[in-house]
XYZ file of C-alpha atoms in Angstrom:
661
model
C -27.029 -40.571 -19.565
C -29.604 -37.909 -20.414
C -28.213 -35.733 -17.655
C -24.706 -35.971 -19.132
C -26.000 -35.122 -22.599
C -27.859 -32.135 -21.172
C -24.744 -30.902 -19.379
C -22.691 -31.311 -22.533
C -25.261 -29.329 -24.491
C -25.224 -26.526 -21.927
C -21.445 -26.508 -21.962
C -21.275 -26.240 -25.728
C -23.921 -23.552 -25.910
C -22.977 -21.289 -23.034
C -19.250 -21.813 -22.367
C -17.782 -18.778 -24.007
C -15.079 -18.046 -21.438
C -12.010 -20.251 -21.212
C -11.498 -20.965 -17.514
C -9.166 -23.330 -15.690
C -10.840 -26.506 -14.532
C -11.996 -25.993 -10.950
C -12.127 -28.704 -8.324
C -15.385 -30.189 -7.141
C -13.866 -31.172 -3.796
C -15.157 -34.249 -2.035
C -14.986 -35.376 1.577
C -13.721 -38.741 2.753
C -14.023 -40.151 6.257
C -10.787 -41.907 7.195
C -11.104 -44.729 9.712
C -8.624 -47.490 10.468
C -8.633 -50.543 12.684
C -5.345 -51.556 14.251
C -4.280 -55.182 13.727
C -1.679 -57.054 15.793
C -0.382 -60.267 14.267
C 1.438 -62.657 16.598
C 3.664 -65.351 15.165
C 4.619 -68.643 16.765
C 7.469 -66.950 18.683
C 5.044 -64.311 20.010
C 6.633 -61.599 17.926
C 4.043 -58.957 17.172
C 3.604 -57.136 13.893
C 1.296 -54.117 13.714
C -0.650 -53.118 10.622
C -3.776 -51.152 9.824
C -6.865 -51.972 7.795
C -9.126 -49.328 6.363
C -12.764 -49.262 7.407
C -15.195 -48.454 4.615
C -18.952 -48.804 4.767
C -18.647 -50.237 8.316
C -16.501 -53.072 6.953
C -12.807 -53.904 7.030
C -11.043 -56.622 5.063
C -8.138 -58.538 6.548
C -6.247 -61.157 4.553
C -4.169 -63.584 6.639
C -2.537 -66.253 4.522
C 0.874 -66.478 6.142
C 0.826 -69.655 8.224
C 3.529 -68.256 10.535
C 0.849 -66.178 12.250
C -1.247 -67.839 14.936
C -3.222 -64.964 16.491
C -4.693 -61.729 15.163
C -5.989 -58.947 17.414
C -8.298 -56.377 15.829
C -8.438 -53.195 17.912
C -10.743 -50.206 17.418
C -10.133 -46.619 18.381
C -13.160 -45.692 20.570
C -13.267 -42.276 18.901
C -14.457 -43.909 15.651
C -18.038 -44.285 16.891
C -18.043 -47.985 15.931
C -18.118 -51.353 17.660
C -17.416 -54.841 16.331
C -20.559 -56.727 15.305
C -19.622 -59.819 13.261
C -16.594 -61.655 11.927
C -16.668 -63.413 8.558
C -14.118 -65.952 7.408
C -14.025 -66.652 3.648
C -17.528 -65.193 3.376
C -19.133 -67.126 6.259
C -20.049 -65.675 9.668
C -18.065 -67.190 12.507
C -20.315 -68.409 15.353
C -20.135 -66.054 18.317
C -19.829 -68.893 20.812
C -16.714 -70.199 19.091
C -13.808 -70.745 21.430
C -11.572 -69.408 18.638
C -12.966 -65.882 19.135
C -12.366 -63.796 22.209
C -14.100 -60.475 22.504
C -12.927 -57.450 24.378
C -13.895 -53.846 24.768
C -13.310 -52.374 21.327
C -11.324 -55.415 20.267
C -11.529 -59.053 19.241
C -8.901 -61.773 19.244
C -8.913 -64.284 16.395
C -7.094 -67.574 16.815
C -6.330 -67.882 13.123
C -4.263 -71.022 13.639
C -7.493 -72.773 14.598
C -9.977 -70.852 12.412
C -7.915 -71.040 9.248
C -5.890 -68.879 6.895
C -7.715 -66.794 4.328
C -9.848 -63.662 4.082
C -11.457 -62.177 7.162
C -14.109 -59.468 7.094
C -14.956 -57.479 10.200
C -18.431 -55.946 10.326
C -19.013 -52.947 12.587
C -22.079 -51.329 14.121
C -22.517 -47.648 14.893
C -22.018 -46.465 18.449
C -21.337 -43.176 20.170
C -17.873 -41.681 19.748
C -15.913 -42.018 22.975
C -12.744 -40.055 23.811
C -9.344 -41.673 24.200
C -9.752 -41.784 27.972
C -13.048 -43.052 29.351
C -14.483 -44.442 32.568
C -16.141 -47.836 33.101
C -17.905 -49.212 36.152
C -18.173 -52.961 36.720
C -20.121 -54.310 39.714
C -18.407 -56.753 42.004
C -21.207 -59.312 41.946
C -23.528 -60.910 39.433
C -27.258 -60.247 39.584
C -29.398 -63.352 39.307
C -31.915 -63.328 36.464
C -35.285 -65.005 36.758
C -36.291 -66.468 33.440
C -34.167 -66.179 30.324
C -34.293 -62.478 29.445
C -31.533 -60.099 30.425
C -32.337 -56.388 30.501
C -30.038 -53.738 31.963
C -31.179 -50.149 32.347
C -29.129 -47.001 32.501
C -28.288 -45.513 35.887
C -28.352 -41.725 35.821
C -25.167 -40.748 33.918
C -24.100 -44.356 33.497
C -25.090 -46.172 30.333
C -24.873 -49.952 29.910
C -22.098 -50.675 27.401
C -22.028 -54.482 27.587
C -22.899 -57.351 29.905
C -21.112 -60.329 31.349
C -23.690 -63.107 31.146
C -23.229 -66.020 33.524
C -24.867 -69.245 32.344
C -24.830 -72.525 34.276
C -25.854 -75.515 32.193
C -25.581 -79.281 32.337
C -22.585 -81.067 30.916
C -24.484 -82.782 28.149
C -27.381 -80.393 27.833
C -28.421 -78.149 24.986
C -25.770 -75.537 24.201
C -26.998 -72.094 25.310
C -27.794 -69.543 22.601
C -27.559 -65.787 23.001
C -30.322 -64.128 21.012
C -29.076 -60.630 20.069
C -28.268 -58.561 17.010
C -25.043 -57.371 18.620
C -21.672 -59.002 18.984
C -20.964 -61.501 21.759
C -18.432 -64.199 22.464
C -17.693 -66.930 24.955
C -14.834 -65.680 27.116
C -14.719 -68.340 29.835
C -15.733 -71.952 30.174
C -15.106 -74.379 33.029
C -16.544 -77.465 34.744
C -18.095 -76.688 38.136
C -20.072 -78.483 40.798
C -23.459 -77.236 41.916
C -26.006 -78.355 44.457
C -29.334 -79.923 43.493
C -32.130 -81.427 45.603
C -30.629 -84.794 44.768
C -27.121 -83.772 45.766
C -23.993 -82.423 44.092
C -23.841 -82.444 40.309
C -21.413 -81.273 37.668
C -22.165 -78.702 35.040
C -20.587 -76.106 32.766
C -20.085 -72.526 33.852
C -20.119 -70.290 30.759
C -19.273 -66.598 30.779
C -20.322 -64.579 27.718
C -19.340 -61.043 26.824
C -22.454 -59.553 25.231
C -22.365 -56.104 23.594
C -26.031 -55.485 24.327
C -28.179 -54.482 27.267
C -31.257 -56.492 26.297
C -31.090 -60.079 25.050
C -32.445 -63.590 25.601
C -30.577 -66.736 26.570
C -31.996 -69.986 25.244
C -31.035 -73.592 25.908
C -30.604 -75.809 28.915
C -30.197 -73.106 31.559
C -29.831 -74.091 35.180
C -28.897 -70.635 36.384
C -28.596 -67.227 34.699
C -26.990 -64.046 36.051
C -25.496 -60.857 34.675
C -22.887 -58.287 35.523
C -23.276 -55.033 33.503
C -20.415 -52.934 32.223
C -21.405 -49.285 32.530
C -19.743 -46.425 30.683
C -19.728 -42.910 32.081
C -21.444 -40.649 29.577
C -19.758 -37.504 30.894
C -16.534 -37.218 28.946
C -13.338 -35.521 30.130
C -11.728 -32.330 28.983
C -9.014 -33.078 26.433
C -6.211 -30.524 26.282
C -2.974 -30.293 24.326
C -0.971 -32.350 26.810
C -3.376 -33.720 29.398
C -6.827 -35.242 29.854
C -8.753 -34.356 32.996
C -11.733 -35.683 34.915
C -12.601 -33.227 37.685
C -15.548 -35.204 39.036
C -16.953 -38.676 38.466
C -20.412 -39.393 39.885
C -20.969 -42.453 42.003
C -23.229 -45.212 40.811
C -25.436 -45.404 43.894
C -26.427 -48.643 45.514
C -24.004 -50.869 43.639
C -20.622 -52.009 44.855
C -18.005 -52.258 42.191
C -14.855 -50.866 40.636
C -14.361 -47.682 38.648
C -11.875 -48.114 35.803
C -10.067 -45.584 33.664
C -9.228 -46.880 30.187
C -6.799 -44.925 28.038
C -6.525 -45.803 24.372
C -2.853 -45.580 23.444
C -2.193 -45.187 19.703
C 1.392 -45.388 18.489
C 1.849 -41.614 18.490
C 0.638 -41.312 22.116
C 3.302 -41.181 24.810
C 2.124 -41.345 28.424
C 3.842 -38.960 30.835
C 1.911 -39.761 34.006
C -1.500 -40.441 35.578
C -2.881 -39.157 38.900
C -5.791 -40.431 40.958
C -5.462 -44.038 39.798
C -3.581 -47.284 40.272
C -2.710 -50.024 37.796
C -5.328 -52.663 37.208
C -6.728 -55.234 34.792
C -10.288 -55.757 33.641
C -12.201 -58.905 34.576
C -11.498 -61.836 32.295
C -8.482 -59.911 30.967
C -10.508 -57.907 28.469
C -7.801 -55.296 27.935
C -4.917 -55.448 25.450
C -1.576 -53.730 25.054
C -3.190 -50.849 23.132
C -5.017 -49.721 26.267
C -3.864 -48.594 29.640
C -6.185 -49.829 32.383
C -6.354 -48.157 35.759
C -8.453 -48.450 38.890
C -9.749 -45.048 39.890
C -8.861 -44.101 43.457
C -9.733 -40.406 43.490
C -12.804 -39.700 41.383
C -12.392 -35.935 41.861
C -8.958 -35.615 40.329
C -8.071 -37.932 37.469
C -5.451 -36.479 35.134
C -3.664 -38.189 32.251
C -0.575 -36.330 31.061
C 0.786 -37.177 27.638
C 2.824 -36.071 24.703
C 2.071 -36.628 21.034
C 4.633 -37.641 18.459
C 4.470 -36.584 14.849
C 2.984 -38.916 12.280
C 3.599 -38.838 8.562
C 0.639 -38.742 6.196
C 1.505 -39.956 2.708
C -0.513 -38.779 -0.279
C -0.805 -40.756 -3.463
C -2.304 -39.957 -6.834
C -3.043 -42.190 -9.779
C 0.177 -40.808 -11.195
C 2.874 -39.026 -9.215
C 1.415 -36.235 -7.092
C 2.172 -32.585 -7.869
C 4.860 -30.886 -5.821
C 2.811 -27.782 -4.976
C 0.345 -29.333 -2.512
C -0.741 -27.616 0.684
C -2.668 -28.903 3.660
C -5.037 -27.018 5.955
C -5.535 -28.904 9.224
C -8.490 -28.106 11.473
C -8.695 -29.684 14.936
C -11.554 -28.235 16.920
C -11.302 -24.473 16.561
C -7.609 -24.501 15.677
C -6.581 -24.220 12.027
C -3.038 -24.514 10.727
C -1.535 -24.573 7.252
C 1.139 -27.098 6.308
C 3.464 -27.422 3.359
C 3.398 -30.890 1.848
C 6.914 -31.930 0.890
C 7.477 -34.963 -1.274
C 3.812 -35.929 -0.903
C 4.313 -36.153 2.901
C 2.513 -34.111 5.562
C 4.009 -34.353 9.061
C 1.910 -33.272 12.021
C 1.031 -34.036 15.610
C -2.500 -35.431 15.605
C -5.054 -34.052 17.990
C -6.867 -36.392 20.363
C -10.031 -34.450 19.568
C -11.253 -36.167 16.442
C -12.281 -35.966 13.743
C -9.473 -33.807 12.431
C -10.228 -32.255 9.054
C -7.317 -32.144 6.628
C -8.041 -30.133 3.482
C -5.668 -30.513 0.551
C -5.140 -27.672 -1.922
C -3.480 -27.689 -5.314
C -2.785 -24.340 -6.973
C -5.181 -22.657 -4.521
C -7.981 -25.039 -5.484
C -9.477 -27.330 -2.883
C -8.915 -30.921 -3.951
C -10.319 -32.994 -1.111
C -11.352 -32.940 2.549
C -10.303 -35.803 4.786
C -12.158 -36.232 8.068
C -9.664 -38.322 9.980
C -10.958 -40.297 12.960
C -7.826 -42.371 13.533
C -4.194 -41.628 12.744
C -1.153 -43.820 12.349
C 2.322 -43.228 11.060
C 2.767 -43.466 7.294
C -0.966 -43.592 6.696
C -1.715 -43.463 2.986
C -4.381 -41.116 1.637
C -5.379 -41.051 -1.996
C -5.999 -37.778 -3.772
C -8.393 -37.587 -6.708
C -5.682 -36.043 -8.866
C -4.216 -37.538 -11.978
C -1.593 -36.200 -14.347
C -3.516 -36.713 -17.565
C -1.845 -36.859 -20.962
C -3.885 -36.947 -24.162
C -2.510 -38.609 -27.288
C -4.281 -37.502 -30.456
C -3.738 -39.419 -33.700
C -5.204 -39.668 -37.175
C -6.779 -42.814 -38.572
C -3.333 -44.188 -39.420
C -2.207 -43.692 -35.806
C 0.127 -40.854 -36.706
C 0.336 -37.978 -34.191
C -1.933 -35.078 -35.061
C 0.056 -31.954 -35.865
C -2.650 -29.292 -35.761
C -6.039 -28.539 -34.318
C -7.499 -27.749 -30.922
C -8.246 -30.011 -27.953
C -11.123 -28.783 -25.796
C -11.642 -30.274 -22.329
C -15.065 -29.800 -20.748
C -15.655 -30.481 -17.067
C -19.158 -31.877 -16.750
C -19.026 -31.261 -13.001
C -18.375 -27.526 -13.245
C -19.514 -26.733 -16.813
C -16.125 -25.168 -17.622
C -13.727 -25.711 -20.469
C -10.072 -25.287 -21.377
C -8.556 -25.240 -24.872
C -5.173 -26.680 -25.783
C -3.416 -26.232 -29.157
C -2.388 -29.468 -30.842
C 1.140 -29.414 -32.245
C 2.801 -32.767 -31.618
C -0.154 -35.025 -30.921
C 0.697 -35.144 -27.208
C -1.032 -32.733 -24.820
C -0.487 -32.651 -21.070
C -3.605 -31.548 -19.196
C -1.741 -31.277 -15.913
C -3.361 -32.600 -12.752
C -7.110 -32.981 -13.019
C -9.487 -33.680 -10.146
C -11.885 -36.578 -10.148
C -15.002 -36.130 -12.260
C -16.513 -36.704 -15.668
C -14.884 -34.904 -18.589
C -15.527 -34.590 -22.285
C -12.581 -34.239 -24.663
C -13.288 -32.836 -28.141
C -10.783 -32.486 -30.986
C -11.468 -29.699 -33.476
C -9.664 -29.303 -36.785
C -10.689 -26.313 -38.890
C -13.917 -25.760 -36.933
C -14.881 -29.390 -37.507
C -15.123 -31.972 -34.740
C -12.998 -34.983 -35.630
C -13.020 -36.866 -32.328
C -14.464 -36.972 -28.818
C -14.075 -39.112 -25.709
C -15.542 -39.173 -22.205
C -13.090 -39.893 -19.379
C -12.512 -39.738 -15.639
C -8.948 -39.010 -14.450
C -9.256 -41.548 -11.628
C -9.902 -44.287 -14.189
C -7.404 -43.311 -16.857
C -4.348 -41.075 -16.960
C -3.495 -41.642 -20.629
C -6.321 -40.754 -22.972
C -5.929 -41.817 -26.598
C -8.211 -40.295 -29.205
C -8.195 -41.552 -32.782
C -9.590 -38.755 -34.909
C -11.372 -38.791 -38.222
C -8.368 -37.149 -39.832
C -6.175 -38.486 -42.617
C -3.726 -37.576 -45.363
C -5.788 -36.829 -48.451
C -4.747 -37.423 -52.046
C -6.417 -35.716 -54.980
C -5.609 -36.848 -58.504
C -6.213 -34.230 -61.192
C -6.683 -35.536 -64.728
C -8.074 -34.248 -67.982
C -10.639 -35.919 -70.199
C -7.899 -37.998 -71.766
C -7.084 -39.317 -68.271
C -3.742 -37.645 -68.530
C -2.225 -36.334 -65.294
C -2.184 -32.558 -65.079
C 1.033 -31.190 -63.655
C 1.379 -27.811 -61.906
C -2.350 -27.420 -61.306
C -3.198 -25.570 -58.064
C -5.766 -27.388 -55.900
C -7.463 -25.203 -53.279
C -9.721 -26.466 -50.478
C -12.401 -24.259 -48.942
C -10.991 -21.152 -50.635
C -8.133 -21.259 -48.151
C -4.521 -20.516 -48.914
C -3.724 -22.717 -45.949
C -4.935 -25.724 -47.896
C -3.404 -25.145 -51.303
C -1.202 -27.642 -53.079
C 0.361 -27.931 -56.543
C 0.034 -31.189 -58.425
C 3.208 -33.101 -59.189
C 4.161 -34.788 -62.439
C 1.651 -37.510 -61.701
C -1.139 -34.965 -61.272
C -1.282 -35.653 -57.508
C -2.007 -33.021 -54.858
C -1.166 -34.226 -51.324
C -2.835 -32.716 -48.210
C -1.607 -33.667 -44.749
C -4.042 -34.525 -41.933
C -7.356 -33.050 -42.936
C -10.770 -33.858 -41.458
C -12.668 -36.614 -43.203
C -15.607 -34.587 -44.463
C -16.924 -32.844 -47.575
C -14.716 -30.141 -49.082
C -15.317 -27.425 -51.630
C -12.557 -27.909 -54.192
C -11.239 -25.486 -56.777
C -8.545 -26.214 -59.341
C -6.554 -23.503 -61.079
C -4.301 -23.949 -64.054
C -2.271 -21.166 -65.591
C -4.237 -18.613 -63.544
C -7.553 -19.984 -64.774
C -10.175 -21.658 -62.632
C -10.785 -24.953 -64.341
C -12.743 -26.822 -61.667
C -15.201 -25.933 -58.894
C -16.941 -28.760 -57.069
C -17.386 -30.814 -53.887
C -15.492 -33.929 -52.871
C -16.727 -36.155 -50.044
C -13.911 -37.638 -47.947
C -16.188 -38.968 -45.203
C -15.372 -42.545 -46.128
C -12.314 -42.249 -48.370
C -8.876 -40.691 -48.343
C -8.199 -40.587 -52.075
C -10.254 -39.019 -54.851
C -9.978 -38.149 -58.518
C -10.942 -34.938 -60.256
C -11.529 -35.100 -64.000
C -11.296 -31.605 -65.359
C -13.222 -30.943 -68.537
C -10.100 -30.248 -70.508
C -8.092 -31.895 -73.234
C -4.668 -32.083 -74.669
C -5.221 -30.408 -78.013
C -2.799 -30.983 -80.876
C -2.865 -28.657 -83.869
C -0.999 -30.002 -86.904
C 0.004 -27.713 -89.767
C 0.479 -29.159 -93.241
C 1.408 -27.423 -96.447
C -0.358 -27.871 -99.767
C 1.733 -30.923 -100.516
C 0.721 -32.593 -97.217
C 4.102 -32.015 -95.617
C 4.402 -30.713 -91.996
C 5.245 -27.118 -91.400
C 7.725 -26.745 -88.538
C 8.731 -23.677 -86.472
C 5.414 -21.886 -86.709
C 4.099 -20.096 -83.589
C 0.500 -21.219 -83.125
C -1.622 -19.228 -80.659
C -4.729 -20.599 -78.948
C -6.824 -17.728 -77.641
C -9.895 -17.987 -75.390
C -12.729 -15.911 -76.716
C -13.725 -12.976 -74.544
C -11.296 -13.797 -71.739
C -7.942 -12.574 -72.933
C -6.241 -15.841 -72.079
C -3.953 -17.172 -74.773
C -1.104 -19.591 -75.211
C 1.445 -19.883 -78.004
C 3.256 -23.089 -78.963
C 5.901 -23.605 -81.661
C 5.265 -26.465 -84.087
C 7.795 -29.248 -84.047
C 9.466 -30.984 -86.990
C 6.238 -32.869 -87.561
C 4.266 -29.669 -87.724
C 2.546 -30.268 -84.388
C 1.710 -27.646 -81.759
C 0.670 -29.490 -78.586
C -1.504 -27.597 -76.069
C -1.757 -29.551 -72.823
C -4.760 -29.168 -70.533
C -7.102 -27.022 -72.585
C -10.521 -26.583 -70.888
C -13.601 -27.072 -73.000
C -14.593 -23.685 -74.367
C -14.592 -21.455 -77.458
C -11.179 -20.627 -78.860
C -9.530 -18.895 -81.799
C -6.567 -20.513 -83.515
C -4.102 -17.959 -84.863
C -0.739 -18.249 -86.585
C 1.355 -16.701 -89.342
C 3.439 -18.466 -91.957
C 5.999 -16.069 -93.185
C 5.170 -12.413 -93.364
C 2.351 -12.772 -95.791
C 0.279 -15.766 -94.712
C -2.114 -15.310 -91.770
C -4.504 -17.927 -90.419
C -7.350 -17.415 -87.931
C -10.196 -19.767 -87.124
C -12.790 -20.159 -84.337
C -13.269 -23.596 -82.812
C -15.481 -24.996 -80.076
C -13.579 -27.472 -77.943
C -15.991 -30.124 -76.706
C -15.881 -33.702 -75.464
C -16.752 -34.861 -78.964
C -14.104 -32.667 -80.546
C -11.119 -34.701 -81.830
C -7.903 -34.184 -79.922
C -6.062 -33.566 -83.201
C -6.893 -30.692 -85.474
C -5.098 -30.860 -88.835
C -4.996 -27.678 -90.839
C -3.916 -27.766 -94.471
C -2.464 -24.433 -95.473
C -2.286 -22.963 -98.929
C 1.442 -22.819 -98.632
C 3.969 -24.855 -100.478
C 7.123 -23.478 -98.916
C 8.620 -20.292 -97.600
C 11.429 -18.389 -99.077
C 13.039 -15.333 -97.573
C 10.337 -15.478 -94.830
C 7.686 -15.401 -97.492
C 4.996 -18.026 -97.838
C 4.600 -19.358 -101.327
C 1.378 -21.005 -102.409
C 0.429 -22.522 -105.803
C -0.763 -19.279 -107.312
C 2.327 -17.436 -106.325
C 4.415 -20.323 -107.497
C 2.694 -20.327 -110.938
C 3.201 -16.608 -111.245
C 6.748 -17.001 -110.129
C 7.387 -19.756 -112.664
C 5.666 -17.705 -115.386
C 7.827 -14.738 -114.564
C 10.921 -16.885 -114.566
C 10.018 -18.263 -118.022
C 9.372 -14.788 -119.378
C 12.668 -13.606 -118.022
C 14.469 -16.600 -119.501
C 12.861 -16.153 -122.937
C 13.575 -12.443 -122.887
C 17.198 -13.015 -122.121
C 17.506 -15.568 -124.887
C 15.782 -13.242 -127.369
C 17.965 -10.379 -126.444
C 21.029 -12.519 -126.898
C 19.957 -13.518 -130.448
C 18.907 -10.075 -131.525
C 22.132 -8.465 -130.475
C 24.622 -10.578 -132.410
C 27.192 -8.713 -134.936
C 28.318 -10.745 -137.844
C 31.952 -9.953 -139.255
C 32.872 -10.948 -142.822
C 36.266 -11.205 -144.313
């Protein structure tokens, strides 16, 4: 875990270049065992089981099958060691097992139906055509230990162990770490000092050259099976032995065994005649010949094409290429429809290297071929689904993919919440989601484990309520996040500013109203998606009354901020009220005119304690001809009117002419 953290840290610190993800190609050894299943009508069905870690698993649960033959390609460098049935080792002396050279026959009808596991041991790799020597006669063994030595260029491969025991005696036991099986058992007569007696003649096939036989042994003998360690020349269409050394001092038979996979077609053989091995050890996957001319043994053949199928966790890409190396020969193949067709070489292993977009994906070292063999590529078409906390697709941001194997990264823009990464090779990756330079999500993944990566990010739709000190919603206020025009919203009639899919973190918030900054603060959305801003502002109502206490309508009242130049003018209604919504706390000047002669101006300090209603009684009784009349003017006016009235009356009396008759 510390190593991964260290790699991540290095990637974050030093990955400044955006590079395509490269492929940390791996190598896989491909080995198969061939399995022949015989049903009750002796129909044979051929299948293949993969060998991994010197083990192969074979499940036989169809009760129509009665026999299973497991056959190994000698080129694999393996031999059969043990057979397990449902987790338990089958005894080697079981009559339900019959061993052969590079094969074993399982009588599943008698053993049972279930899961079989074949365990293998390492051995030298032997070519498809090889030579065995088997003596004609058994060599008597004194004691109970069998030991066979090599003879010049002939190495002991296995031993036929002959054991004569009494009918009711202790069952013999072969003490060896290698595989063996009882291949023949019969009742025989033998001579004793007391006369003729009956006993059991047991023949064991033992894949060892040094072992002990325990039990009630009357007689013990062995017949080695030698393998010629000088291998033939293998060419494109023939296999040739130009000289086979004699095994001096021992009479016996030289055999040529040719392993015949399904793609191998025999044309002809020289220097040999048809034969069978003792105790019928061969099977139909091998051609067995008796060597007549040890100086000229030639096997002519042709190879048929086999199809190699490639699979990925998802569908494989169409642009795959294969580079096939057999010995010193290298050839490039196009892979069409995830299928590579080729003629396998008998010289194994054959290395098949798969490339995708000029990047090496994987090397396969193939020791055994068969038609329609399936090979898995560590490629997966990975799609990332990025959502917010409400599971809605993310519409913006950046997805960064780090390869922890190669310390490289690739960036992908997020637009719809779905990002295709293309085909990624096997390995550990870190996916990070960045919104506005802030990490909102991260996940570790391996394409071979998952091809759909879902990341729920700490992103949500944010709501900001803007209210004044009276808890009244403020409409048409501009809310700005992080001084960015990108994140700027206008409050609606409910005083709500809505921001879509923002990171859940702390934000610097500014609120502007009528071109004035009225709020500057920080809101923490780490654990919430909705917040309220209370701006230190009020709805201020200025009410104008005349001297008689009656409202004065239709007066333009101006509220002017001291020293700022900001001002707002509102016309009083029929109740004499001028309503100023959203007035920040500050120093103001109230100005208005009543008529052409009455001017009012007063400084106020708007504070939290300040009443929301300011009532101003004006020394005005009424207006006439756009002229404000107060009590003084009214008294003067009345006085003048009285003077004028009296003067008119006086003038009328003083100007009368009396006429007498």
